XYZ file of C-alpha atoms in Angstrom:
716
model
C 20.225 -49.282 -3.419
C 19.656 -50.079 0.263
C 21.965 -47.694 2.139
C 23.398 -45.395 -0.520
C 21.822 -43.666 -3.489
C 22.582 -44.956 -6.986
C 23.204 -41.274 -7.713
C 26.132 -41.064 -5.268
C 28.793 -41.850 -7.867
C 27.282 -39.706 -10.631
C 29.342 -36.542 -11.185
C 27.154 -33.537 -10.549
C 28.005 -31.812 -13.828
C 26.441 -34.706 -15.773
C 23.051 -33.304 -14.837
C 19.743 -35.075 -14.139
C 19.347 -36.597 -17.626
C 21.668 -39.311 -19.032
C 22.995 -37.484 -22.109
C 26.189 -39.519 -21.810
C 24.111 -42.527 -22.901
C 23.150 -40.977 -26.245
C 25.016 -41.368 -29.539
C 26.824 -38.302 -30.905
C 27.488 -37.227 -34.488
C 30.326 -34.788 -35.221
C 28.959 -34.358 -38.776
C 26.200 -32.222 -37.307
C 28.761 -29.447 -36.778
C 29.227 -29.058 -40.526
C 25.513 -29.407 -41.184
C 24.801 -26.515 -38.824
C 27.658 -24.485 -40.318
C 26.178 -24.878 -43.801
C 22.753 -23.438 -42.920
C 22.097 -19.687 -43.094
C 22.026 -17.326 -40.142
C 18.612 -16.420 -38.718
C 17.018 -13.325 -37.253
C 16.975 -12.805 -33.510
C 14.156 -14.602 -31.691
C 11.159 -12.667 -30.424
C 9.448 -13.096 -27.064
C 5.704 -12.504 -27.064
C 4.448 -12.376 -23.466
C 0.914 -13.539 -22.798
C -1.483 -10.553 -22.467
C -2.387 -11.364 -18.859
C -1.595 -9.884 -15.479
C 0.666 -12.881 -14.841
C 2.423 -12.347 -18.180
C 3.087 -8.707 -17.260
C 4.452 -9.701 -13.840
C 6.768 -12.296 -15.366
C 7.968 -9.839 -18.024
C 8.889 -7.239 -15.438
C 11.361 -9.679 -13.908
C 12.547 -10.865 -17.326
C 13.245 -7.229 -18.249
C 15.139 -6.766 -14.996
C 17.428 -9.744 -15.656
C 17.906 -8.601 -19.259
C 19.594 -5.423 -18.008
C 22.338 -7.656 -16.567
C 23.126 -9.609 -19.739
C 26.346 -7.786 -20.702
C 28.412 -7.350 -17.525
C 31.892 -5.841 -17.518
C 34.856 -8.131 -16.819
C 37.347 -7.498 -14.039
C 40.639 -6.164 -15.409
C 42.752 -9.021 -14.020
C 42.353 -12.708 -14.860
C 41.600 -15.192 -12.074
C 43.840 -18.241 -11.416
C 41.506 -20.651 -13.223
C 42.628 -24.144 -14.291
C 44.409 -24.606 -17.618
C 42.435 -27.845 -17.907
C 39.536 -26.907 -20.204
C 37.461 -29.878 -19.041
C 37.735 -28.695 -15.436
C 36.463 -25.286 -16.506
C 33.460 -26.978 -18.101
C 32.757 -28.998 -14.950
C 32.611 -25.705 -13.081
C 30.242 -24.003 -15.538
C 27.964 -26.993 -16.107
C 27.775 -27.592 -12.373
C 26.805 -23.956 -11.968
C 24.067 -24.281 -14.596
C 22.587 -27.332 -12.863
C 22.975 -25.717 -9.445
C 20.865 -22.853 -10.789
C 18.220 -25.365 -11.973
C 18.907 -25.849 -15.666
C 17.495 -29.096 -17.057
C 20.316 -29.500 -19.627
C 23.706 -27.857 -20.128
C 26.338 -28.222 -22.844
C 29.234 -26.310 -24.383
C 30.166 -25.553 -27.968
C 32.181 -23.312 -30.244
C 30.248 -20.386 -31.722
C 30.332 -20.517 -35.541
C 29.931 -17.364 -37.607
C 26.397 -18.235 -38.679
C 25.281 -18.657 -35.075
C 25.244 -14.868 -34.765
C 21.853 -13.496 -35.723
C 21.394 -11.229 -38.713
C 22.052 -7.631 -37.729
C 23.281 -8.508 -34.230
C 26.274 -7.019 -32.442
C 28.852 -9.783 -32.844
C 31.124 -10.084 -29.856
C 34.565 -11.670 -30.015
C 33.257 -14.739 -28.247
C 34.327 -18.139 -29.550
C 32.651 -20.332 -26.925
C 29.231 -20.808 -25.382
C 27.594 -22.663 -22.557
C 24.030 -23.449 -23.559
C 21.229 -24.341 -21.175
C 17.684 -25.634 -21.409
C 15.070 -24.707 -18.810
C 12.165 -27.110 -18.407
C 8.692 -25.649 -18.662
C 6.698 -25.479 -15.453
C 3.660 -27.625 -14.963
C 0.356 -26.002 -15.938
C -2.282 -26.558 -13.206
C -5.327 -28.728 -13.793
C -8.273 -27.154 -15.717
C -10.435 -26.958 -12.579
C -7.719 -25.077 -10.708
C -8.083 -21.253 -10.868
C -4.349 -20.980 -11.584
C -4.885 -22.849 -14.872
C -6.255 -19.720 -16.531
C -3.497 -17.585 -15.023
C -0.731 -19.772 -16.465
C -2.057 -21.787 -19.418
C -0.128 -19.770 -22.056
C 2.870 -18.805 -19.925
C 5.134 -21.859 -19.697
C 7.575 -20.706 -22.401
C 7.873 -17.091 -21.263
C 8.388 -18.174 -17.634
C 11.173 -20.567 -18.669
C 12.730 -17.774 -20.760
C 12.674 -15.477 -17.715
C 14.368 -18.178 -15.652
C 16.847 -18.841 -18.470
C 17.818 -15.177 -18.578
C 18.283 -15.171 -14.805
C 20.553 -18.240 -14.946
C 22.503 -16.980 -17.966
C 23.002 -13.544 -16.415
C 24.394 -15.100 -13.219
C 26.811 -17.276 -15.202
C 27.873 -14.310 -17.347
C 28.577 -12.179 -14.267
C 30.560 -15.083 -12.796
C 32.730 -15.419 -15.909
C 33.332 -11.663 -15.885
C 34.443 -11.957 -12.249
C 37.114 -14.334 -13.575
C 38.375 -11.547 -15.841
C 36.857 -12.821 -19.105
C 34.126 -11.412 -21.340
C 30.651 -12.929 -21.382
C 27.134 -12.067 -22.579
C 23.850 -13.723 -21.630
C 21.223 -14.569 -24.244
C 17.587 -15.702 -24.063
C 14.603 -15.352 -26.368
C 13.762 -11.706 -27.004
C 17.230 -10.520 -25.951
C 19.774 -12.567 -27.868
C 22.482 -11.967 -30.453
C 22.799 -15.674 -31.238
C 20.663 -18.459 -32.667
C 19.842 -20.316 -29.482
C 18.471 -23.374 -31.230
C 21.604 -23.765 -33.361
C 23.810 -23.505 -30.295
C 21.631 -26.028 -28.422
C 22.191 -28.525 -31.249
C 25.929 -27.837 -31.382
C 26.205 -28.175 -27.588
C 24.646 -31.639 -27.674
C 21.508 -30.868 -25.645
C 19.001 -30.878 -28.530
C 18.403 -32.437 -31.940
C 16.947 -30.939 -35.093
C 13.371 -31.886 -35.857
C 12.428 -29.958 -38.949
C 13.412 -26.369 -38.235
C 13.120 -26.803 -34.461
C 15.599 -27.948 -31.846
C 14.009 -30.354 -29.385
C 15.235 -32.043 -26.229
C 15.615 -35.825 -26.504
C 14.127 -36.147 -23.029
C 11.681 -33.242 -22.770
C 10.688 -32.726 -26.422
C 9.767 -29.069 -26.935
C 8.894 -28.486 -23.282
C 12.096 -26.496 -22.820
C 13.334 -22.997 -23.571
C 16.973 -22.319 -24.381
C 19.402 -19.689 -23.120
C 23.142 -19.269 -23.563
C 26.236 -17.444 -22.431
C 28.804 -16.578 -25.095
C 32.333 -15.872 -23.915
C 36.018 -15.589 -24.740
C 36.715 -17.948 -21.807
C 38.204 -20.982 -23.545
C 36.256 -24.195 -22.898
C 36.279 -27.843 -23.910
C 33.286 -28.473 -26.176
C 30.641 -31.188 -26.340
C 29.693 -33.159 -29.427
C 26.291 -32.770 -31.106
C 23.811 -35.583 -30.741
C 23.073 -38.031 -33.515
C 19.636 -37.195 -34.978
C 16.965 -38.379 -32.559
C 13.543 -37.006 -31.647
C 13.089 -38.892 -28.418
C 15.610 -40.806 -26.372
C 14.783 -44.395 -25.488
C 12.653 -44.259 -22.353
C 12.638 -47.955 -21.643
C 13.497 -49.860 -18.477
C 16.939 -48.315 -18.031
C 15.545 -44.792 -18.146
C 12.723 -45.851 -15.817
C 15.273 -47.124 -13.278
C 17.711 -44.238 -13.718
C 20.506 -44.785 -16.248
C 23.968 -44.291 -14.725
C 22.433 -42.776 -11.603
C 20.524 -40.076 -13.514
C 17.081 -39.059 -12.364
C 14.745 -41.951 -13.046
C 11.619 -41.997 -15.125
C 9.871 -43.439 -12.067
C 10.676 -40.341 -10.027
C 9.543 -37.994 -12.804
C 6.278 -39.900 -13.154
C 5.727 -39.833 -9.380
C 6.032 -36.050 -9.368
C 3.888 -35.681 -12.470
C 1.076 -37.700 -10.890
C 0.856 -35.464 -7.829
C -1.664 -32.576 -7.846
C -0.133 -29.316 -9.040
C -0.875 -27.655 -5.678
C 1.092 -30.353 -3.797
C 4.862 -30.350 -3.468
C 6.975 -33.247 -4.649
C 6.988 -34.449 -1.029
C 4.002 -36.193 0.630
C 3.350 -33.587 3.289
C -0.254 -34.807 3.366
C 1.007 -37.844 5.318
C 2.396 -35.738 8.161
C 0.301 -35.412 11.338
C -1.374 -32.011 11.697
C -1.863 -30.412 15.113
C -3.540 -27.307 16.468
C -0.359 -25.760 17.875
C 3.351 -26.080 17.114
C 5.131 -28.839 19.034
C 7.147 -26.284 20.980
C 5.458 -23.882 23.372
C 4.851 -20.339 22.149
C 3.392 -17.834 24.621
C 1.649 -15.737 21.982
C 0.748 -12.869 24.298
C 4.290 -12.610 25.669
C 6.432 -12.879 22.542
C 7.995 -9.432 22.119
C 8.019 -7.662 18.795
C 11.650 -6.875 18.111
C 13.330 -4.349 15.782
C 15.346 -5.268 12.698
C 18.272 -3.525 14.392
C 18.411 -6.438 16.884
C 19.074 -9.178 14.288
C 22.652 -10.355 14.731
C 23.671 -9.965 11.101
C 22.394 -6.388 11.343
C 24.332 -5.923 14.587
C 27.458 -7.162 12.852
C 26.861 -4.664 10.041
C 26.411 -1.797 12.525
C 29.672 -2.574 14.325
C 28.209 -4.116 17.509
C 30.538 -7.130 17.145
C 33.663 -5.125 16.399
C 35.308 -3.572 13.362
C 36.720 -6.764 11.835
C 33.314 -8.423 11.930
C 31.722 -5.289 10.477
C 34.140 -5.286 7.550
C 33.640 -8.993 6.846
C 29.852 -8.620 7.147
C 30.009 -6.468 4.015
C 31.274 -9.420 1.951
C 31.063 -12.754 3.781
C 28.122 -14.313 1.900
C 29.187 -13.191 -1.562
C 32.970 -13.383 -1.539
C 32.881 -16.299 -3.969
C 32.540 -15.018 -7.567
C 29.387 -17.078 -8.144
C 27.584 -15.678 -5.110
C 28.840 -12.255 -6.182
C 27.153 -12.964 -9.524
C 23.847 -13.503 -7.728
C 24.194 -10.339 -5.640
C 23.222 -8.010 -8.504
C 19.870 -9.742 -9.202
C 19.083 -9.912 -5.474
C 19.711 -6.202 -4.990
C 17.896 -5.285 -8.203
C 14.751 -7.122 -7.116
C 14.480 -5.287 -3.795
C 12.862 -2.104 -5.222
C 10.174 -4.275 -6.845
C 8.985 -5.635 -3.495
C 6.657 -2.681 -3.009
C 4.241 -1.473 -5.654
C 0.777 -0.035 -6.214
C -2.324 -2.172 -5.876
C -4.516 -1.812 -8.941
C -8.282 -1.517 -8.887
C -8.704 -5.201 -9.654
C -9.721 -7.324 -12.600
C -12.418 -9.849 -13.313
C -10.870 -12.693 -11.291
C -13.066 -14.085 -8.515
C -11.006 -14.365 -5.325
C -13.901 -14.967 -2.932
C -13.183 -18.665 -2.233
C -10.321 -19.122 0.292
C -9.995 -22.845 -0.484
C -9.719 -22.284 -4.235
C -7.351 -19.359 -3.674
C -5.040 -21.468 -1.500
C -4.965 -24.249 -4.060
C -4.231 -21.804 -6.878
C -1.552 -19.828 -5.046
C 0.272 -23.042 -4.110
C 0.125 -24.221 -7.734
C 1.537 -20.850 -8.825
C 4.366 -21.146 -6.293
C 5.318 -24.624 -7.537
C 5.065 -23.520 -11.172
C 7.643 -20.847 -10.381
C 9.962 -23.192 -8.478
C 9.065 -23.359 -4.785
C 9.967 -26.706 -3.229
C 7.453 -26.636 -0.357
C 4.671 -24.141 0.346
C 2.404 -23.604 3.353
C -0.070 -20.919 4.405
C -0.872 -19.333 7.765
C -2.263 -16.200 9.337
C 0.370 -13.697 10.458
C 0.276 -13.090 14.227
C 1.270 -9.621 15.352
C 4.405 -10.937 17.059
C 5.727 -12.223 13.727
C 6.113 -8.650 12.473
C 9.298 -6.764 13.256
C 8.522 -3.762 15.444
C 10.748 -1.304 13.564
C 12.534 -0.918 10.254
C 16.329 -0.772 10.182
C 16.126 3.028 10.274
C 14.078 2.934 13.474
C 10.699 3.745 11.941
C 7.830 1.692 13.411
C 6.193 -1.127 11.436
C 2.450 -1.576 11.735
C 1.193 -5.062 10.740
C -0.404 -4.697 7.327
C -1.360 -8.105 5.868
C -3.443 -10.952 7.242
C -1.948 -14.036 5.561
C 1.474 -15.458 4.800
C 2.332 -17.793 1.934
C 5.531 -19.419 3.204
C 7.844 -21.075 0.670
C 10.962 -23.197 1.054
C 13.787 -23.226 -1.481
C 15.970 -26.342 -1.280
C 19.660 -25.416 -1.114
C 20.591 -28.462 -3.189
C 21.291 -31.894 -1.758
C 23.947 -32.930 -4.273
C 25.926 -29.719 -3.955
C 25.773 -29.979 -0.175
C 26.992 -33.579 -0.474
C 30.175 -32.328 -2.123
C 30.789 -29.649 0.490
C 32.019 -29.513 4.067
C 29.214 -27.132 4.965
C 31.552 -24.238 5.671
C 33.704 -24.104 2.551
C 33.521 -21.778 -0.456
C 30.159 -22.948 -1.824
C 28.203 -22.435 1.413
C 27.458 -18.763 0.819
C 26.519 -19.543 -2.787
C 23.918 -22.053 -1.618
C 22.285 -19.420 0.555
C 22.474 -16.727 -2.107
C 20.919 -18.964 -4.761
C 17.995 -19.785 -2.486
C 17.545 -16.136 -1.528
C 17.673 -15.045 -5.171
C 15.221 -17.665 -6.339
C 12.872 -17.020 -3.424
C 12.848 -13.269 -4.080
C 12.040 -13.936 -7.732
C 9.203 -16.369 -6.989
C 7.558 -14.275 -4.279
C 8.178 -11.096 -6.272
C 6.352 -12.321 -9.373
C 3.508 -13.667 -7.226
C 3.148 -10.298 -5.467
C 3.321 -8.386 -8.742
C 0.550 -10.584 -10.157
C -1.708 -10.241 -7.101
C -1.277 -6.453 -6.903
C -2.236 -6.195 -10.578
C -5.383 -8.151 -9.704
C -6.240 -5.698 -6.926
C -4.954 -7.807 -4.018
C -2.455 -6.265 -1.548
C 0.719 -8.383 -1.427
C 4.416 -8.029 -0.643
C 7.369 -10.418 -0.860
C 9.325 -10.654 2.400
C 12.840 -11.584 1.339
C 16.223 -12.115 2.919
C 17.344 -8.652 1.895
C 14.164 -6.894 3.051
C 11.617 -8.618 5.272
C 9.161 -7.002 7.637
C 8.363 -10.374 9.234
C 10.305 -12.936 11.239
C 10.079 -16.084 9.170
C 10.699 -18.774 11.818
C 7.265 -18.480 13.517
C 5.560 -18.432 10.113
C 7.347 -21.615 9.072
C 5.975 -23.296 12.197
C 2.439 -21.979 11.812
C 2.300 -22.803 8.083
C 3.045 -26.451 8.845
C 6.417 -26.683 7.146
C 8.428 -28.016 10.075
C 9.254 -28.085 13.768
C 11.860 -26.203 15.783
C 15.061 -28.229 16.064
C 18.099 -28.584 18.310
C 19.915 -26.307 15.872
C 17.836 -23.713 17.657
C 16.513 -20.857 15.598
C 16.005 -23.166 12.654
C 13.044 -25.254 11.508
C 13.399 -28.814 10.170
C 11.121 -30.283 7.541
C 10.510 -34.064 7.531
C 11.589 -34.425 3.882
C 14.381 -31.872 3.330
C 15.544 -31.510 6.933
C 17.164 -28.105 7.521
C 18.405 -27.847 3.910
C 16.430 -24.802 2.806
C 15.955 -21.072 2.938
C 12.536 -19.501 3.215
C 10.733 -16.628 1.562
C 7.340 -15.265 2.519
C 4.577 -13.564 0.560
C 2.287 -11.583 2.846
C -1.119 -10.718 1.429
C -4.761 -9.976 2.144
C -5.908 -12.576 -0.391
C -8.459 -14.759 1.464
C -6.739 -18.108 1.990
C -7.407 -21.444 3.662
C -4.595 -21.921 6.159
C -2.547 -25.000 6.959
C -2.000 -26.422 10.434
C 1.325 -26.949 12.219
C 2.849 -30.419 11.998
C 4.205 -33.041 14.371
C 6.597 -35.653 13.009
C 8.284 -36.402 16.324
C 11.214 -34.049 15.856
C 11.341 -33.049 19.521
C 12.079 -36.660 20.473
C 14.525 -37.059 17.593
C 16.499 -33.926 18.457
C 16.514 -34.887 22.144
C 18.360 -38.073 21.214
C 20.611 -36.872 18.411
C 23.552 -34.565 19.052
C 25.167 -34.696 15.638
C 24.687 -31.028 14.758
C 26.082 -29.964 18.151
C 29.017 -32.352 17.821
C 29.879 -31.109 14.335
C 29.319 -27.361 14.857
C 32.692 -25.705 14.157
C 32.117 -22.957 16.728
C 30.290 -24.859 19.513
C 27.187 -22.702 19.132
C 24.600 -25.515 19.473
C 23.608 -26.754 22.952
C 24.599 -30.260 24.006
C 22.171 -30.918 26.851
C 18.457 -31.578 26.417
C 17.413 -28.624 28.537
C 15.019 -26.473 26.542
C 14.315 -22.990 27.842
C 11.839 -20.213 27.237
C 13.515 -17.454 25.257
C 11.472 -14.359 24.404
C 8.296 -16.439 24.637
C 9.483 -19.490 22.675
C 10.403 -22.950 23.941
C 13.741 -23.613 22.323
C 17.141 -25.277 22.419
C 18.805 -21.883 22.451
C 21.909 -21.614 20.288
C 24.661 -19.102 20.907
C 23.645 -16.793 18.076
C 26.449 -14.340 18.729
C 29.078 -17.079 18.441
C 27.388 -18.517 15.345
C 27.212 -15.098 13.667
C 30.857 -14.347 14.336
C 31.986 -17.654 12.829
C 29.805 -17.350 9.735
C 30.921 -13.786 9.097
C 34.673 -14.095 9.687
C 35.174 -17.649 8.376
C 38.452 -17.303 6.480
C 38.420 -20.799 4.981
C 35.080 -20.528 3.275
C 32.024 -18.378 2.695
C 29.504 -18.385 5.580
C 28.518 -21.728 7.145
C 25.836 -24.394 6.887
C 27.615 -27.223 8.670
C 24.611 -28.057 10.872
C 22.515 -28.528 7.720
C 25.211 -30.613 6.069
C 25.560 -33.063 8.955
C 21.947 -33.347 10.166
C 20.680 -36.943 9.781
C 17.479 -35.564 8.252
C 19.425 -34.016 5.362
C 18.563 -36.873 3.009
C 17.059 -37.729 -0.385
C 13.702 -39.421 0.175
C 12.318 -39.425 -3.390
C 11.918 -42.516 -5.576
C 15.642 -42.282 -6.401
C 16.797 -42.195 -2.778
C 18.182 -45.173 -0.855
C 15.628 -47.658 0.444
C 16.647 -46.996 4.050
C 15.915 -43.277 3.658
C 12.482 -43.900 2.200
C 11.545 -46.501 4.814
C 12.977 -44.476 7.687
C 11.209 -41.287 6.649
C 7.899 -43.078 6.097
C 8.085 -44.716 9.521
C 9.199 -41.465 11.117
C 6.141 -39.695 9.746
C 3.568 -42.484 9.905
C 4.700 -44.570 12.909
C 6.007 -42.091 15.454
C 5.451 -44.596 18.256
C 8.523 -46.431 16.899
C 10.850 -43.487 17.505
C 12.272 -44.790 20.827
C 13.488 -47.822 18.909
C 14.340 -46.128 15.620
C 16.155 -42.969 16.638
C 19.211 -44.484 18.405
C 19.683 -46.945 15.536
C 19.179 -44.263 12.890
C 21.702 -41.875 14.441
C 24.267 -44.642 15.033
C 23.820 -45.902 11.471
C 24.027 -42.381 10.063
C 27.524 -42.034 11.477
C 28.713 -45.528 10.551
C 27.594 -45.111 6.952
C 29.474 -41.840 6.725
C 26.560 -39.483 6.158
C 27.832 -35.941 6.535
C 31.137 -36.815 4.848
C 32.065 -34.980 1.660
C 31.270 -36.786 -1.586
C 33.853 -35.453 -4.013
C 31.878 -36.763 -6.998
C 29.554 -33.866 -6.249
C 32.179 -31.121 -5.951
C 31.832 -29.129 -9.159
C 32.838 -25.582 -8.137
C 36.252 -23.946 -8.086
C 37.477 -22.638 -4.734
C 37.877 -18.923 -5.447
C 37.551 -15.669 -3.517
C 36.859 -12.088 -4.562
C 39.267 -9.785 -2.722
C 39.530 -6.045 -3.411
C 38.013 -6.293 -6.870
C 40.003 -9.301 -8.009
C 39.253 -13.023 -7.982
C 42.067 -14.998 -6.362
C 42.779 -18.453 -5.002
C 41.907 -18.578 -1.275
C 44.700 -19.105 1.203
C 42.838 -22.056 2.748
C 39.656 -24.098 2.429
C 37.725 -26.006 5.088
C 37.769 -29.712 4.290
C 35.940 -31.083 7.315
C 34.437 -34.530 7.499
C 32.424 -35.908 10.405
C 34.200 -36.659 13.668
C 32.303 -39.293 15.643
C 34.887 -39.116 18.451
C 34.631 -35.376 18.949
C 34.303 -34.751 22.725
C 30.937 -33.364 23.821
C 32.334 -30.695 26.110
C 29.727 -29.232 28.446
C 31.658 -25.966 28.429
C 29.685 -25.329 25.262
C 26.699 -24.763 27.487
C 28.076 -21.351 28.477
C 25.710 -19.809 25.966
C 25.144 -16.076 25.733
C 21.441 -15.242 25.994
C 20.746 -11.843 24.459
C 17.232 -11.262 25.768
C 14.888 -8.636 24.370
C 15.878 -6.153 27.086
C 19.535 -6.490 26.011
C 18.887 -5.765 22.345
C 19.931 -2.427 20.846
C 17.211 0.206 20.530
C 15.524 0.301 17.109
C 16.924 3.748 16.239
C 20.521 3.184 17.432
C 22.794 4.602 14.715
C 26.057 4.110 16.558
C 27.502 0.694 17.488
C 25.964 -0.899 20.585
C 28.676 -3.366 21.655
C 27.450 -6.733 22.856
C 28.006 -7.466 26.519
C 28.834 -11.154 26.308
C 29.566 -11.509 30.008
C 26.162 -10.127 30.953
C 24.502 -12.257 28.279
C 26.049 -15.424 29.733
C 25.065 -14.437 33.245
C 21.482 -13.821 32.116
C 20.930 -17.592 32.128
C 19.729 -17.008 35.674
C 16.474 -15.372 34.527
C 15.491 -18.153 32.124
C 12.411 -20.257 32.736
C 11.768 -23.824 31.706
C 8.550 -24.367 29.731
C 6.941 -25.911 32.832
C 7.912 -22.912 34.966
C 6.531 -20.503 32.371
C 3.204 -22.337 32.242
C 2.998 -22.416 36.026
C 3.652 -18.670 36.195
C 0.974 -18.044 33.572
C -1.516 -20.207 35.482
C -0.948 -18.088 38.594
C -1.475 -14.864 36.642
C 2.175 -13.870 36.815
C 3.406 -10.878 34.826
C 5.432 -11.098 31.624
C 9.147 -11.308 32.566
C 10.995 -8.002 32.386
C 13.655 -9.454 30.088
C 10.965 -9.967 27.409
C 10.516 -6.190 27.058
C 12.740 -4.485 24.449
C 14.297 -1.052 24.843
C 12.118 1.300 22.803
C 14.364 4.136 21.616
C 17.785 5.663 22.213
C 15.991 8.747 23.436
C 14.091 6.785 26.018
């Protein structure tokens, strides 16, 4: 396709593989019913430090496999097919390779298991991660761990789905190898995602490179038909091109042919530079306390009581995001742990270490990974309780988790799935960085995951220094040339010797200077309209109104949180082999022929609007609009259904931005609310410097501006 993706019309719940193209055989139901029950499957972790790290997280998710249902039923559709769309979409959103539904026959319960009164199941398959090349140090770490890692991921996905179903008021249990009451292979066959080959169930597209998990439930569902016996689906020309808009064989081969330490995106084509493309005055950037972050200020009551109350629930008021809250919170205590004496692994080569740690990150599910040293200013100055933080690690492994292009296509950006997109990325990032840290500590290397729920570092400067993007007009947000702003980050800090990456330049400063789409579409006018960049706390930036943005995201009553700037950004595109030709050409030229930007950018932005990018694609809307209120899941009173508005007036009144400088932040040990002074923050525009003025001051030996200096403590 030239302008649109062939995937645009494919319903999201169909998944990435064209199962709808395969023949089915209802007789397989009886064949499975006639075979005897089996014993519960056993999980045998590999006897390695990685295997132990993976098992610790598997064990954690296993504790969540039998959640308790809410006492009242949610207003779910009577249409059983619509229920399945919701659950399959959820499974794919959480990165299952296959998903299907079936009835649970008596002989599907394992011998000696506790048989629940569950008549239905959603069954998933998780694809095995790619084992690194033999000459990569990570090969020996991971060579026997593909199955157990997929089982860990399967238990995570199944537990989230089970918690979600229980939030609807129904019963549900999660099952994966080593912690299952059901025959997972039998259910995979009955659900139409695998075929029998001898005594094994195999995927028609991935053979035995999958591990199965399931959720059994009393939530009534439409069921899929089993597949006709087949070992391998036809992988001819239609599969190569992408049958019915499914992921193409060409795209899978392209990814498979890339080195295991490289992401799926050709970041090696992007220009590398010595410094980020926006000015950072390293010696003037203030270290700020966690208490100053605006979501923390909302939680402490600085933005008023209503905002404080909504801060307690805004990101997880949808039952799916609520289902991810338990794993996120449970992983937090695992972030810190003892460093063992060390094993026999040789970690003396920074180049080999960097290659291996990137391969490990991609094996676990990172979408893009970069490495940098951690400057002192990237560390928060104080914990949330006011205790000082001393920088403690030298390097940062910075990872991006894609929030899901297709799901974002179906959304307005500020409706009920927005918070779920963030929570999924935060959950997955905490899991990836957590297992990596657990592994390194067991090998004698200090390491700590820095997650959304508990980070001692500011992640924006590390994203820039690790070469994963440039600062954008959205303000305190980095854009990547291949996924745009559509990601959340997680950081692993460590003392493992690592080769670092350089910052990148793909011409974003010019692009953002000539594209106002995010500012035009922002529902709370928090993004600046003019091209005037300022120096804020030592950074050159298009400064957004973070207070205004925080208030909208927290108190949004027609959705959960907000990601509208990500949704509508012209760089939020698919640029893989399956993406539209215009996206691939435009991205390649944008990265490799930046001198064309004066010609390309106006056309690209104009065309982006005229082709309707940023509009909702309802083929991709799989979720149910629901809200958890006072311990019950209900239908929301309203839902944002925004589409782009190319005629929206660009009102310069938006430029009355509140600048909360370092000297206006609350002290690090402030227990009581410190109300924001919005009037003073707007008036503080008078002390701002332009980048040129800041450089001129520095050249003359001028002192650091007073508004860069935070208040130290309540007591003085």
